[in-house]
Amino acid sequence: MSQDHVANRDHAVGRTVVVETADADATRALGVRLAALLRAGDLVMLSGALGAGKTTLAQGIGSAMDVRGRVSSPTFIIARVHPALGQGPDLVHVDAYRLSSLEEVDALDLDTSLAESVTLVEWGEDKVEALSESRLEIRVERLHGALTGTGAGTVAGGGEGEAALADLEEIDDGRRSVTVTALGPRWADVDLTVLTDLTALA
């Protein structure tokens, strides 16, 4: 079993759970746990440095939601819809990194599908908060290791896109700190402690 560490604390504007995952598999497993809490209409914001593991976490969410297509970095598509294969909601995966204004966000019409889908936005800080007062804000950070070699430069320059980004997440030892903050009435009565089940992240 991976030796993951968990902490809970109050947050000025919401409730926060911090989970430390031991490797990429544990980060995906945390995504699976997160998916069990999600339903149509939910907004999830993912933040973290390039290669921190945002897409790895998103892959766990997409896998558990049973949607069509592999969840990957939407860097060059901006928004990708993964239709549900069963009775659950669709997953809308958005990369807002290249969006420089609220007008560009509005042009995506995310609000039109919000009620029927789970909307997962990377790099959405100060861009998509107006979509919903209730949301999960998730930050993924490295605990050890640093970006080295050509991977970081390749991604920063937009050279090899998704493949380079995937390599970037494997450069360090894989340990991550994942901070999940629940905001708004939707999450007021949701038990976030299910995310701290260490056996699920083994």
Coordinates of C-alpha atoms in Angstrom, one line a residue:
M1 CA 0.0 0.0 0.0
S2 CA 1.4 3.4 -0.9
Q3 CA 2.3 5.6 2.1
D4 CA 0.0 8.5 1.3
H5 CA -0.6 11.3 3.8
V6 CA -3.8 13.1 4.4
A7 CA -4.7 16.3 6.2
N8 CA -8.0 18.2 6.7
R9 CA -8.3 21.8 7.5
D10 CA -10.8 24.7 7.5
H11 CA -10.6 27.2 4.6
A12 CA -11.6 30.8 4.7
V13 CA -14.3 30.4 2.0
G14 CA -14.9 26.6 2.0
R15 CA -13.8 23.2 3.2
T16 CA -10.4 21.9 2.3
V17 CA -9.0 18.4 2.1
V18 CA -5.3 17.8 1.3
V19 CA -4.1 14.4 0.1
E20 CA -0.5 13.5 -0.7
T21 CA -0.3 10.7 -3.4
A22 CA 2.8 8.5 -3.7
D23 CA 2.8 8.2 -7.5
A24 CA 0.9 8.7 -10.7
D25 CA -1.3 5.6 -10.1
A26 CA -2.3 7.0 -6.7
T27 CA -3.2 10.3 -8.3
R28 CA -5.4 8.6 -10.8
A29 CA -7.0 6.6 -8.0
L30 CA -7.8 9.9 -6.2
G31 CA -9.5 11.0 -9.4
V32 CA -11.7 7.9 -9.2
R33 CA -12.6 8.8 -5.6
L34 CA -13.4 12.3 -6.8
A35 CA -15.6 11.1 -9.6
A36 CA -17.8 9.3 -7.0
L37 CA -18.8 12.7 -5.6
L38 CA -19.6 14.3 -8.9
R39 CA -22.9 14.8 -10.6
A40 CA -24.3 16.7 -13.6
G41 CA -24.0 20.4 -13.1
D42 CA -20.7 20.3 -11.2
L43 CA -17.8 22.6 -12.0
V44 CA -14.3 21.4 -11.2
M45 CA -11.3 23.7 -11.5
L46 CA -7.8 22.2 -11.8
S47 CA -4.7 24.2 -11.2
G48 CA -1.0 23.4 -11.0
A49 CA 2.3 23.9 -12.9
L50 CA 2.9 22.3 -16.3
G51 CA 3.3 18.5 -15.8
A52 CA 2.2 18.7 -12.1
G53 CA -0.4 15.9 -12.7
K54 CA -3.6 17.7 -13.5
T55 CA -4.3 15.5 -16.5
T56 CA -3.4 12.4 -14.6
L57 CA -6.0 13.3 -12.0
A58 CA -8.5 14.1 -14.8
Q59 CA -7.9 10.6 -16.3
G60 CA -9.0 9.0 -13.0
I61 CA -12.2 11.1 -13.0
G62 CA -12.9 10.3 -16.7
S63 CA -12.3 6.5 -16.2
A64 CA -14.7 6.3 -13.2
M65 CA -17.3 8.4 -15.0
D66 CA -17.3 5.9 -17.9
V67 CA -17.2 8.3 -20.7
R68 CA -16.1 7.9 -24.3
G69 CA -12.5 8.5 -25.3
R70 CA -9.3 8.8 -23.4
V71 CA -9.0 11.9 -21.2
S72 CA -5.9 13.7 -22.2
S73 CA -4.5 17.2 -22.2
P74 CA -6.8 19.3 -24.3
T75 CA -4.0 21.8 -25.0
F76 CA -4.7 22.3 -28.7
I77 CA -8.4 21.8 -28.7
I78 CA -9.4 24.0 -25.7
A79 CA -12.6 22.1 -25.0
R80 CA -13.3 18.4 -25.5
V81 CA -16.6 16.7 -24.8
H82 CA -16.5 13.1 -23.6
P83 CA -20.0 11.6 -24.0
A84 CA -21.3 9.3 -21.3
L85 CA -21.3 5.6 -22.3
G86 CA -23.9 4.8 -19.6
Q87 CA -26.5 6.7 -17.6
G88 CA -24.1 9.3 -16.1
P89 CA -23.3 12.8 -17.3
D90 CA -21.0 13.8 -20.1
L91 CA -17.5 15.1 -19.2
V92 CA -16.5 18.5 -20.6
H93 CA -12.7 18.9 -20.3
V94 CA -11.4 22.4 -20.9
D95 CA -7.9 23.9 -21.1
A96 CA -8.2 27.7 -20.5
Y97 CA -4.5 28.3 -20.6
R98 CA -4.6 30.2 -23.9
L99 CA -7.7 32.1 -23.0
S100 CA -6.7 35.7 -22.1
S101 CA -10.1 37.3 -21.5
L102 CA -13.6 36.6 -20.1
E103 CA -15.0 37.2 -23.5
E104 CA -13.0 34.2 -24.9
V105 CA -14.3 32.1 -22.1
D106 CA -17.9 33.2 -22.9
A107 CA -17.4 32.3 -26.5
L108 CA -17.0 28.6 -25.4
D109 CA -20.7 28.7 -24.2
L110 CA -19.8 26.4 -21.3
D111 CA -22.9 27.6 -19.4
T112 CA -25.1 25.9 -22.1
S113 CA -23.9 22.4 -21.2
L114 CA -23.1 23.0 -17.5
A115 CA -26.4 21.7 -16.1
E116 CA -26.1 18.4 -18.0
S117 CA -22.4 17.7 -17.7
V118 CA -19.5 17.6 -15.3
T119 CA -17.2 20.5 -16.4
L120 CA -13.5 20.1 -15.7
V121 CA -11.4 23.2 -16.4
E122 CA -7.6 23.3 -16.3
W123 CA -6.0 26.8 -15.9
G124 CA -9.4 28.3 -15.1
E125 CA -8.5 30.6 -12.2
D126 CA -10.0 34.1 -12.6
K127 CA -11.7 32.9 -15.7
V128 CA -14.6 30.5 -15.0
E129 CA -15.6 31.2 -11.4
A130 CA -18.7 33.0 -12.6
L131 CA -20.1 29.8 -14.1
S132 CA -21.1 28.5 -10.7
E133 CA -20.9 29.6 -7.1
S134 CA -20.6 26.0 -6.2
R135 CA -17.5 24.3 -7.4
L136 CA -14.4 22.2 -6.5
E137 CA -11.1 24.0 -6.7
I138 CA -8.3 21.5 -6.9
R139 CA -4.6 22.3 -6.9
V140 CA -1.9 19.7 -7.8
E141 CA 1.7 20.3 -6.7
R142 CA 4.9 18.3 -6.7
L143 CA 6.4 17.3 -3.4
H144 CA 9.8 16.3 -4.6
G145 CA 11.8 16.5 -7.8
A146 CA 12.1 19.2 -10.3
L147 CA 11.6 19.6 -14.0
T148 CA 14.8 18.6 -15.8
G149 CA 16.0 17.6 -19.2
T150 CA 14.4 18.6 -22.5
G151 CA 10.8 17.7 -21.5
A152 CA 10.2 21.0 -19.8
G153 CA 11.5 23.1 -22.7
T154 CA 9.6 21.1 -25.2
V155 CA 6.3 21.7 -23.5
A156 CA 7.0 25.3 -22.8
G157 CA 7.7 25.8 -26.4
G158 CA 4.7 23.8 -27.5
G159 CA 6.9 21.4 -29.4
E160 CA 5.4 17.9 -28.9
G161 CA 2.1 18.7 -27.1
E162 CA 0.4 15.9 -25.3
A163 CA 3.1 13.4 -25.5
A164 CA 5.7 15.7 -24.1
L165 CA 3.4 16.8 -21.4
A166 CA 2.9 13.1 -20.4
D167 CA 6.6 12.6 -20.3
L168 CA 6.9 15.7 -18.1
E169 CA 4.8 14.2 -15.4
E170 CA 7.2 11.2 -15.3
I171 CA 10.4 13.2 -14.8
D172 CA 10.2 13.4 -11.0
D173 CA 9.4 10.8 -8.3
G174 CA 5.7 11.2 -8.8
R175 CA 4.7 12.3 -5.3
R176 CA 1.9 15.0 -5.3
S177 CA 0.0 17.1 -2.9
V178 CA -3.6 17.5 -4.0
T179 CA -5.6 20.2 -2.3
V180 CA -9.4 20.0 -2.8
T181 CA -11.5 23.0 -1.7
A182 CA -15.3 22.7 -1.8
L183 CA -17.2 25.9 -2.3
G184 CA -20.9 26.8 -2.3
P185 CA -24.1 25.2 -1.2
R186 CA -23.8 22.2 -3.5
W187 CA -20.9 20.9 -1.4
A188 CA -22.2 22.0 2.0
D189 CA -23.3 18.5 3.1
V190 CA -20.9 16.4 1.0
D191 CA -18.5 14.3 3.0
L192 CA -15.0 15.0 1.6
T193 CA -13.4 12.6 4.0
V194 CA -14.0 9.8 1.5
L195 CA -11.1 11.2 -0.4
T196 CA -8.8 10.4 2.5
D197 CA -9.3 6.6 2.3
L198 CA -5.7 5.6 2.0
T199 CA -6.5 2.0 1.0
A200 CA -8.3 3.4 -2.2
L201 CA -5.0 5.0 -3.2
A202 CA -2.8 2.0 -2.8

